[in-house]
CSV table of C-alpha atoms and ligand atoms in Angstrom, one decimal:
chain,number,residue,atom,x,y,z
N,1,UNK,CA,0.0,0.0,0.0
N,2,UNK,CA,1.7,3.2,-1.1
N,3,UNK,CA,1.6,6.2,1.1
N,4,UNK,CA,-1.5,8.4,1.3
N,5,UNK,CA,-1.6,11.7,3.2
N,6,UNK,CA,-4.3,10.5,5.7
N,7,UNK,CA,-2.6,7.4,6.9
N,8,UNK,CA,0.6,7.3,9.0
N,9,UNK,CA,3.5,5.5,7.4
N,10,UNK,CA,4.6,2.2,8.7
N,11,UNK,CA,7.8,1.8,6.6
N,12,UNK,CA,10.4,4.0,5.0
N,13,UNK,CA,13.0,2.4,2.8
N,14,UNK,CA,16.0,4.6,2.5
N,15,UNK,CA,18.4,4.1,-0.4
N,16,UNK,CA,21.5,6.2,-1.1
N,17,UNK,CA,22.3,6.4,-4.8
N,18,UNK,CA,25.4,7.7,-6.4
N,19,UNK,CA,25.5,7.5,-10.2
N,20,UNK,CA,23.1,4.5,-10.1
N,21,UNK,CA,21.4,5.2,-13.4
N,22,UNK,CA,22.1,1.7,-14.6
N,23,UNK,CA,20.8,0.0,-11.5
N,24,UNK,CA,17.8,2.1,-10.7
N,25,UNK,CA,15.3,0.4,-13.0
N,26,UNK,CA,16.3,-3.0,-11.8
N,27,UNK,CA,16.0,-1.8,-8.2
N,28,UNK,CA,12.6,-0.3,-8.6
N,29,UNK,CA,11.3,-3.3,-10.6
N,30,UNK,CA,12.3,-5.7,-7.8
N,31,UNK,CA,11.5,-3.5,-4.8
N,32,UNK,CA,8.0,-2.4,-5.7
N,33,UNK,CA,6.3,-5.8,-5.7
N,34,UNK,CA,7.9,-6.7,-2.4
N,35,UNK,CA,6.7,-3.5,-0.7
N,36,UNK,CA,3.2,-3.7,-2.3
N,37,UNK,CA,3.0,-7.3,-1.1
N,38,UNK,CA,3.6,-6.3,2.6
N,39,UNK,CA,0.2,-4.7,2.9
N,40,UNK,CA,1.7,-1.8,4.9
N,41,UNK,CA,1.8,1.9,4.2
N,42,UNK,CA,5.3,2.8,2.9
N,43,UNK,CA,7.6,5.3,1.2
N,44,UNK,CA,10.8,4.8,-0.6
N,45,UNK,CA,13.3,7.6,0.1
N,46,UNK,CA,15.8,7.6,-2.8
N,47,UNK,CA,18.7,9.9,-1.7
N,48,UNK,CA,20.6,11.1,-4.7
N,49,UNK,CA,24.1,11.7,-3.4
N,50,UNK,CA,25.0,14.4,-6.0
N,51,UNK,CA,25.0,12.0,-9.0
N,52,UNK,CA,26.4,13.4,-12.2
N,53,UNK,CA,24.5,11.0,-14.4
N,54,UNK,CA,20.8,10.9,-15.0
N,55,UNK,CA,19.8,9.0,-11.8
N,56,UNK,CA,17.5,11.9,-10.7
N,57,UNK,CA,15.9,12.3,-14.1
N,58,UNK,CA,15.1,8.6,-14.2
N,59,UNK,CA,13.9,8.5,-10.6
N,60,UNK,CA,11.5,11.3,-11.3
N,61,UNK,CA,10.2,9.5,-14.3
N,62,UNK,CA,9.6,6.4,-12.3
N,63,UNK,CA,7.9,8.4,-9.6
N,64,UNK,CA,5.2,9.4,-12.0
N,65,UNK,CA,4.0,5.8,-11.9
N,66,UNK,CA,4.9,5.2,-8.3
N,67,UNK,CA,4.1,8.1,-6.0
N,68,UNK,CA,5.5,6.3,-3.0
N,69,UNK,CA,8.9,6.8,-4.5
N,70,UNK,CA,10.3,10.0,-3.0
N,71,UNK,CA,13.4,11.7,-4.5
N,72,UNK,CA,15.7,13.6,-2.1
N,73,UNK,CA,18.5,15.1,-4.1
N,74,UNK,CA,21.7,16.4,-2.3
N,75,UNK,CA,23.6,19.3,-3.7
N,76,UNK,CA,26.8,17.4,-4.0
N,77,UNK,CA,28.4,14.1,-3.4
N,78,UNK,CA,28.9,13.7,0.4
N,79,UNK,CA,29.5,9.9,0.6
N,80,UNK,CA,27.4,6.9,1.4
N,81,UNK,CA,27.1,7.4,5.2
N,82,UNK,CA,26.3,11.0,5.0
N,83,UNK,CA,23.7,10.3,2.3
N,84,UNK,CA,22.2,7.7,4.6
N,85,UNK,CA,22.1,10.4,7.3
N,86,UNK,CA,20.1,12.7,4.9
N,87,UNK,CA,17.8,9.8,4.2
N,88,UNK,CA,17.2,8.9,7.9
N,89,UNK,CA,16.4,12.6,8.6
N,90,UNK,CA,13.8,12.6,5.7
N,91,UNK,CA,12.2,9.3,6.5
N,92,UNK,CA,8.8,9.4,8.2
N,93,UNK,CA,8.0,5.7,8.8
N,94,UNK,CA,7.6,4.0,12.1
N,95,UNK,CA,10.3,1.6,10.8
N,96,UNK,CA,13.1,2.6,8.6
N,97,UNK,CA,15.1,0.1,6.4
N,98,UNK,CA,18.4,1.2,4.8
N,99,UNK,CA,19.3,-0.7,1.7
N,100,UNK,CA,21.8,-0.3,-1.2
N,101,UNK,CA,20.6,0.5,-4.6
N,102,UNK,CA,22.5,-2.1,-6.5
N,103,UNK,CA,20.4,-5.1,-5.3
N,104,UNK,CA,23.3,-6.6,-3.4
N,105,UNK,CA,20.9,-6.5,-0.4
N,106,UNK,CA,17.8,-8.6,-1.5
N,107,UNK,CA,14.6,-6.5,-1.0
N,108,UNK,CA,12.7,-9.7,-0.2
N,109,UNK,CA,14.5,-9.7,3.2
N,110,UNK,CA,12.7,-6.5,4.2
N,111,UNK,CA,9.4,-8.4,5.0
N,112,UNK,CA,11.4,-10.9,7.1
N,113,UNK,CA,13.0,-8.0,9.0
N,114,UNK,CA,9.7,-6.3,9.7
N,115,UNK,CA,8.1,-9.5,10.9
N,116,UNK,CA,11.0,-10.2,13.1
N,117,UNK,CA,11.0,-6.7,14.6
N,118,UNK,CA,7.4,-7.1,15.6
N,119,UNK,CA,7.5,-10.8,16.7
N,120,UNK,CA,10.6,-10.3,18.9
N,121,UNK,CA,9.7,-6.7,19.8
N,122,UNK,CA,13.1,-5.4,19.0
N,123,UNK,CA,14.2,-2.0,17.8
N,124,UNK,CA,16.9,-3.1,15.4
N,125,UNK,CA,17.1,-6.0,12.9
N,126,UNK,CA,20.5,-6.4,11.3
N,127,UNK,CA,20.9,-8.0,7.9
N,128,UNK,CA,23.9,-10.3,8.3
N,129,UNK,CA,25.7,-11.5,5.2
N,130,UNK,CA,25.8,-15.3,5.5
N,131,UNK,CA,27.5,-15.8,2.1
N,132,UNK,CA,29.7,-13.3,0.3
N,133,UNK,CA,30.9,-15.5,-2.4
N,134,UNK,CA,29.6,-13.1,-5.0
N,135,UNK,CA,32.0,-10.4,-3.7
N,136,UNK,CA,35.6,-10.3,-5.0
N,137,UNK,CA,38.1,-12.1,-2.8
N,138,UNK,CA,39.8,-8.7,-2.3
N,139,UNK,CA,36.5,-7.2,-1.0
N,140,UNK,CA,35.9,-10.3,1.2
N,141,UNK,CA,39.3,-10.2,2.7
N,142,UNK,CA,39.4,-6.4,3.4
N,143,UNK,CA,35.9,-6.6,4.8
N,144,UNK,CA,36.9,-9.5,7.0
N,145,UNK,CA,39.9,-7.5,8.3
N,146,UNK,CA,37.7,-4.5,8.8
N,147,UNK,CA,35.1,-6.4,11.0
N,148,UNK,CA,37.9,-8.2,12.9
N,149,UNK,CA,39.7,-5.0,13.7
N,150,UNK,CA,36.5,-3.2,14.7
N,151,UNK,CA,35.3,-5.9,17.0
N,152,UNK,CA,38.6,-5.6,18.8
N,153,UNK,CA,39.1,-1.9,18.8
N,154,UNK,CA,35.5,-0.7,19.1
N,155,UNK,CA,33.8,-3.4,21.1
N,156,UNK,CA,32.6,-7.0,20.8
N,157,UNK,CA,29.0,-5.8,20.2
N,158,UNK,CA,29.9,-4.8,16.6
N,159,UNK,CA,28.2,-7.5,14.5
N,160,UNK,CA,30.4,-9.4,12.3
N,161,UNK,CA,29.4,-9.0,8.6
N,162,UNK,CA,26.5,-6.6,9.3
N,163,UNK,CA,26.8,-3.7,6.8
N,164,UNK,CA,24.2,-1.0,6.3
N,165,UNK,CA,21.2,-3.3,5.4
N,166,UNK,CA,19.1,-3.1,8.6
N,167,UNK,CA,15.8,-2.2,10.0
N,168,UNK,CA,15.4,0.4,12.7
N,169,UNK,CA,12.5,1.5,14.8
N,170,UNK,CA,11.4,5.2,15.0
N,171,UNK,CA,13.0,5.4,18.5
N,172,UNK,CA,16.4,4.4,17.1
N,173,UNK,CA,16.1,6.8,14.1
N,174,UNK,CA,15.2,9.7,16.3
N,175,UNK,CA,18.3,9.1,18.5
N,176,UNK,CA,20.5,8.9,15.4
N,177,UNK,CA,19.0,12.1,14.0
N,178,UNK,CA,19.8,13.9,17.2
N,179,UNK,CA,23.5,13.0,17.2
N,180,UNK,CA,25.8,15.9,16.3
N,181,UNK,CA,28.6,13.7,15.1
N,182,UNK,CA,30.0,15.0,11.7
N,183,UNK,CA,30.8,11.7,10.1
N,184,UNK,CA,28.9,8.9,11.8
N,185,UNK,CA,29.6,5.3,10.7
N,186,UNK,CA,26.2,3.9,11.2
N,187,UNK,CA,27.2,0.2,11.3
N,188,UNK,CA,29.1,1.0,14.5
N,189,UNK,CA,27.0,3.7,15.9
N,190,UNK,CA,23.7,1.7,15.8
N,191,UNK,CA,25.0,-1.3,17.8
N,192,UNK,CA,26.7,1.1,20.3
N,193,UNK,CA,23.4,2.6,21.3
N,194,UNK,CA,22.4,-0.7,22.9
N,195,UNK,CA,18.9,-1.0,21.6
N,196,UNK,CA,17.4,-4.5,21.6
N,197,UNK,CA,18.2,-6.3,18.4
N,198,UNK,CA,17.8,-9.4,16.2
N,199,UNK,CA,19.5,-10.6,13.1
N,200,UNK,CA,18.3,-11.9,9.7
N,201,UNK,CA,20.8,-13.8,7.5
N,202,UNK,CA,20.9,-13.0,3.8
N,203,UNK,CA,23.0,-13.9,0.9
N,204,UNK,CA,24.9,-11.0,-0.6
N,205,UNK,CA,24.1,-10.9,-4.3
N,206,UNK,CA,26.1,-9.5,-7.2
N,207,UNK,CA,25.8,-5.9,-8.1
N,208,UNK,CA,23.0,-5.8,-10.7
N,209,UNK,CA,24.5,-3.2,-12.9
N,210,UNK,CA,27.2,-0.4,-13.0
N,211,UNK,CA,30.4,-0.2,-11.0
N,212,UNK,CA,31.1,-0.2,-7.3
N,213,UNK,CA,31.1,3.3,-5.8
N,214,UNK,CA,33.5,2.2,-3.0
N,215,UNK,CA,37.0,2.3,-4.4
N,216,UNK,CA,39.9,1.5,-2.1
N,217,UNK,CA,40.4,5.2,-1.1
N,218,UNK,CA,36.8,5.3,0.3
N,219,UNK,CA,37.2,2.0,2.1
N,220,UNK,CA,40.3,3.4,3.8
N,221,UNK,CA,38.4,6.6,4.7
N,222,UNK,CA,35.6,4.5,6.3
N,223,UNK,CA,38.2,2.6,8.3
N,224,UNK,CA,39.8,5.8,9.6
N,225,UNK,CA,36.4,7.2,10.5
N,226,UNK,CA,35.4,4.0,12.2
N,227,UNK,CA,38.5,3.8,14.3
N,228,UNK,CA,38.8,7.5,15.2
N,229,UNK,CA,35.1,7.8,15.8
N,230,UNK,CA,35.1,5.1,18.5
N,231,UNK,CA,38.5,4.6,20.0
N,232,UNK,CA,41.3,6.6,21.4
N,233,UNK,CA,43.5,3.5,21.6
N,234,UNK,CA,45.7,4.6,18.6
N,235,UNK,CA,46.8,7.7,20.5
N,236,UNK,CA,48.2,5.4,23.2
N,237,UNK,CA,50.4,3.7,20.6
N,238,UNK,CA,52.4,6.9,20.6
N,239,UNK,CA,53.0,6.7,24.4
N,240,UNK,CA,54.1,3.0,24.2
N,241,UNK,CA,56.4,3.6,21.3
N,242,UNK,CA,57.9,6.7,23.1
N,243,UNK,CA,58.5,4.6,26.2
N,244,UNK,CA,60.1,1.8,24.1
N,245,UNK,CA,62.3,4.3,22.3
N,246,UNK,CA,63.3,5.8,25.6
N,247,UNK,CA,64.4,2.5,27.1
N,248,UNK,CA,66.4,1.7,23.9
N,249,UNK,CA,68.0,5.1,24.1
N,250,UNK,CA,69.0,4.6,27.8
N,251,UNK,CA,70.7,1.3,26.7
N,252,UNK,CA,72.5,3.1,23.9
N,253,UNK,CA,73.7,5.9,26.1
N,254,UNK,CA,75.2,3.5,28.6
N,255,UNK,CA,76.9,1.6,25.7
N,256,UNK,CA,78.2,4.9,24.3
N,257,UNK,CA,79.6,6.1,27.6
N,258,UNK,CA,81.3,2.7,28.2
N,259,UNK,CA,82.8,2.8,24.7
N,260,UNK,CA,84.0,6.4,25.2
N,261,UNK,CA,85.5,5.5,28.6
N,262,UNK,CA,87.4,2.6,27.2
N,263,UNK,CA,88.7,4.7,24.4
N,264,UNK,CA,87.4,2.3,21.8
N,265,UNK,CA,85.3,4.9,20.0
N,266,UNK,CA,84.5,3.8,16.4
N,267,UNK,CA,82.8,5.7,13.6
N,268,UNK,CA,79.2,4.8,14.5
N,269,UNK,CA,77.6,5.8,11.3
N,270,UNK,CA,75.3,2.8,10.9
N,271,UNK,CA,73.8,2.9,14.3
N,272,UNK,CA,73.2,6.7,14.1
N,273,UNK,CA,71.7,6.4,10.7
N,274,UNK,CA,69.3,3.7,11.8
N,275,UNK,CA,68.3,5.5,15.0
N,276,UNK,CA,67.6,8.7,13.1
N,277,UNK,CA,65.4,7.0,10.5
N,278,UNK,CA,63.6,4.9,13.0
N,279,UNK,CA,62.8,7.7,15.4
N,280,UNK,CA,61.8,10.0,12.5
N,281,UNK,CA,59.4,7.3,11.2
N,282,UNK,CA,57.9,6.7,14.7
N,283,UNK,CA,57.4,10.5,15.2
N,284,UNK,CA,55.7,10.9,11.9
N,285,UNK,CA,53.3,8.0,12.5
N,286,UNK,CA,52.4,9.5,15.9
N,287,UNK,CA,51.9,12.9,14.4
N,288,UNK,CA,49.7,11.5,11.7
N,289,UNK,CA,47.6,9.7,14.4
N,290,UNK,CA,47.2,12.9,16.3
N,291,UNK,CA,46.3,14.7,13.1
N,292,UNK,CA,43.4,12.3,12.5
N,293,UNK,CA,41.8,13.1,15.8
N,294,UNK,CA,42.6,16.9,15.6
N,295,UNK,CA,41.0,16.8,12.1
N,296,UNK,CA,37.8,15.3,13.6
N,297,UNK,CA,37.7,18.0,16.3
N,298,UNK,CA,38.3,20.7,13.7
N,299,UNK,CA,35.4,19.4,11.5
N,300,UNK,CA,33.1,19.2,14.5
N,301,UNK,CA,33.9,22.8,15.6
N,302,UNK,CA,33.1,24.2,12.2
N,303,UNK,CA,29.4,23.3,12.6
N,304,UNK,CA,28.9,23.2,8.8
N,305,UNK,CA,26.0,21.2,7.5
N,306,UNK,CA,27.2,17.8,6.5
N,307,UNK,CA,24.9,17.9,3.4
N,308,UNK,CA,22.4,20.2,1.8
N,309,UNK,CA,19.1,19.0,0.3
N,310,UNK,CA,18.7,20.6,-3.2
N,311,UNK,CA,15.4,19.1,-4.0
N,312,UNK,CA,12.8,16.9,-2.2
N,313,UNK,CA,10.0,15.6,-4.5
N,314,UNK,CA,7.5,15.6,-1.6
N,315,UNK,CA,7.8,19.4,-1.0
N,316,UNK,CA,9.4,20.9,-4.1
N,317,UNK,CA,8.0,21.1,-7.5
N,318,UNK,CA,10.7,23.1,-9.2
N,319,UNK,CA,12.8,20.9,-11.4
N,320,UNK,CA,16.5,20.9,-10.6
N,321,UNK,CA,19.4,20.9,-12.8
N,322,UNK,CA,20.2,17.2,-12.2
N,323,UNK,CA,16.6,16.3,-13.2
N,324,UNK,CA,17.0,18.0,-16.5
N,325,UNK,CA,20.0,16.1,-17.5
N,326,UNK,CA,19.2,14.4,-20.8
N,327,UNK,CA,18.2,10.8,-20.8
N,328,UNK,CA,20.0,10.5,-24.1
N,329,UNK,CA,23.3,11.1,-22.3
N,330,UNK,CA,22.8,7.6,-20.7
N,331,UNK,CA,24.1,4.3,-21.6
N,332,UNK,CA,21.2,2.1,-22.6
N,333,UNK,CA,20.3,-0.5,-19.9
R,401,UDP,N1,26.8,5.5,-2.5
R,401,UDP,C1,26.4,6.8,-2.2
R,401,UDP,N2,27.4,7.7,-2.2
R,401,UDP,C2,28.7,7.4,-2.5
R,401,UDP,C3,29.1,6.1,-2.7
R,401,UDP,C4,28.1,5.1,-2.7
R,401,UDP,O1,25.3,7.1,-2.0
R,401,UDP,O2,29.5,8.4,-2.5
R,401,UDP,C5,25.7,4.4,-2.5
R,401,UDP,C6,25.7,3.6,-3.8
R,401,UDP,O3,24.9,4.2,-4.8
R,401,UDP,C7,25.0,2.3,-3.2
R,401,UDP,C8,25.6,2.2,-1.8
R,401,UDP,O4,26.0,3.5,-1.5
R,401,UDP,O5,23.6,2.4,-3.2
R,401,UDP,C9,26.7,1.2,-1.7
R,401,UDP,O6,27.7,1.5,-2.6
R,401,UDP,P1,28.3,0.3,-3.5
R,401,UDP,O7,27.3,-0.7,-3.9
R,401,UDP,O8,29.0,1.0,-4.7
R,401,UDP,O9,29.4,-0.2,-2.5
R,401,UDP,P2,29.9,-1.8,-2.4
R,401,UDP,O10,28.7,-2.6,-2.3
R,401,UDP,O11,30.7,-2.0,-3.6
R,401,UDP,O12,30.7,-1.8,-1.1
R,402,MG,MG1,27.2,-2.6,-3.6
């Protein structure tokens, strides 16, 4: 049942999209029957994350035939997590599901999540990837390393293999929307809140069309945000390394003095060279770590909006530049 103005909404499905023109038709074609079959009132919040292709134009065309499809277009590309944040802020449902646009998260699981949330009376239902064989081995290994590190650094409550496919109750979404954090990593923030939760296993499918929008540089950024957003442990590495260097230096000073006293002073080029390189490297690493945290503090003190909505199809009628982009510019799907 699509949304009507009189009835309150049960479900919002939030989908960040960045240059997903090739995937969007497949996504809508598979999602719509699933949602219609639930017998609930719903909206789909498609968050265009500053796409430079015709994603918005196509979404608006599809909306003509499916009014429950809402298009929220951000002014520029702000990244997956921040686009998700914009979507959570716009969503109005009692339950909110976040799902990728490339059909790697099967929409059919949404019904299972909703049923589980109601039956178990929980606030969060995580989609847990039980099988990632469709992902490249590089992606699987880096993701494995990511979850392993996070569980150790952030806390054991971080779910292994739970990405951003999850259902949240209104209570959880309201808390998330009230957080002032500049770059939240939701897959860590949500479990850290401690709401009651359940899990639904699903098989990660292959991207239906188009390319991944998560190159290695973005994966590294996500990892840095995950670590610095949750743990000050790396700062302590500097202290331990400093202590270790100090102890080694004490040993070297004693050796040096003994050698000087016995008159056997030799040209100590190698040891000096190694010591200078090693200490320089250690200092740079520690400075870099400090910089990561100072950077986060700096961003937080600027109080700039993390994203700006350029267009919301529910409230705006003025066409936007992105929507006017010619369909003919597109590769044919
Ligand atoms: N995405 C986004 N903004 C970005 C990068 C990605 O909104 O800057 C969206 C993308 O359109 C998709 C989801 O985030 O719906 C996950 O991205 P992708 O499937 O490319 O990542 P992967 O599954 O390869 O990790
Ligand atoms: Mg994907």
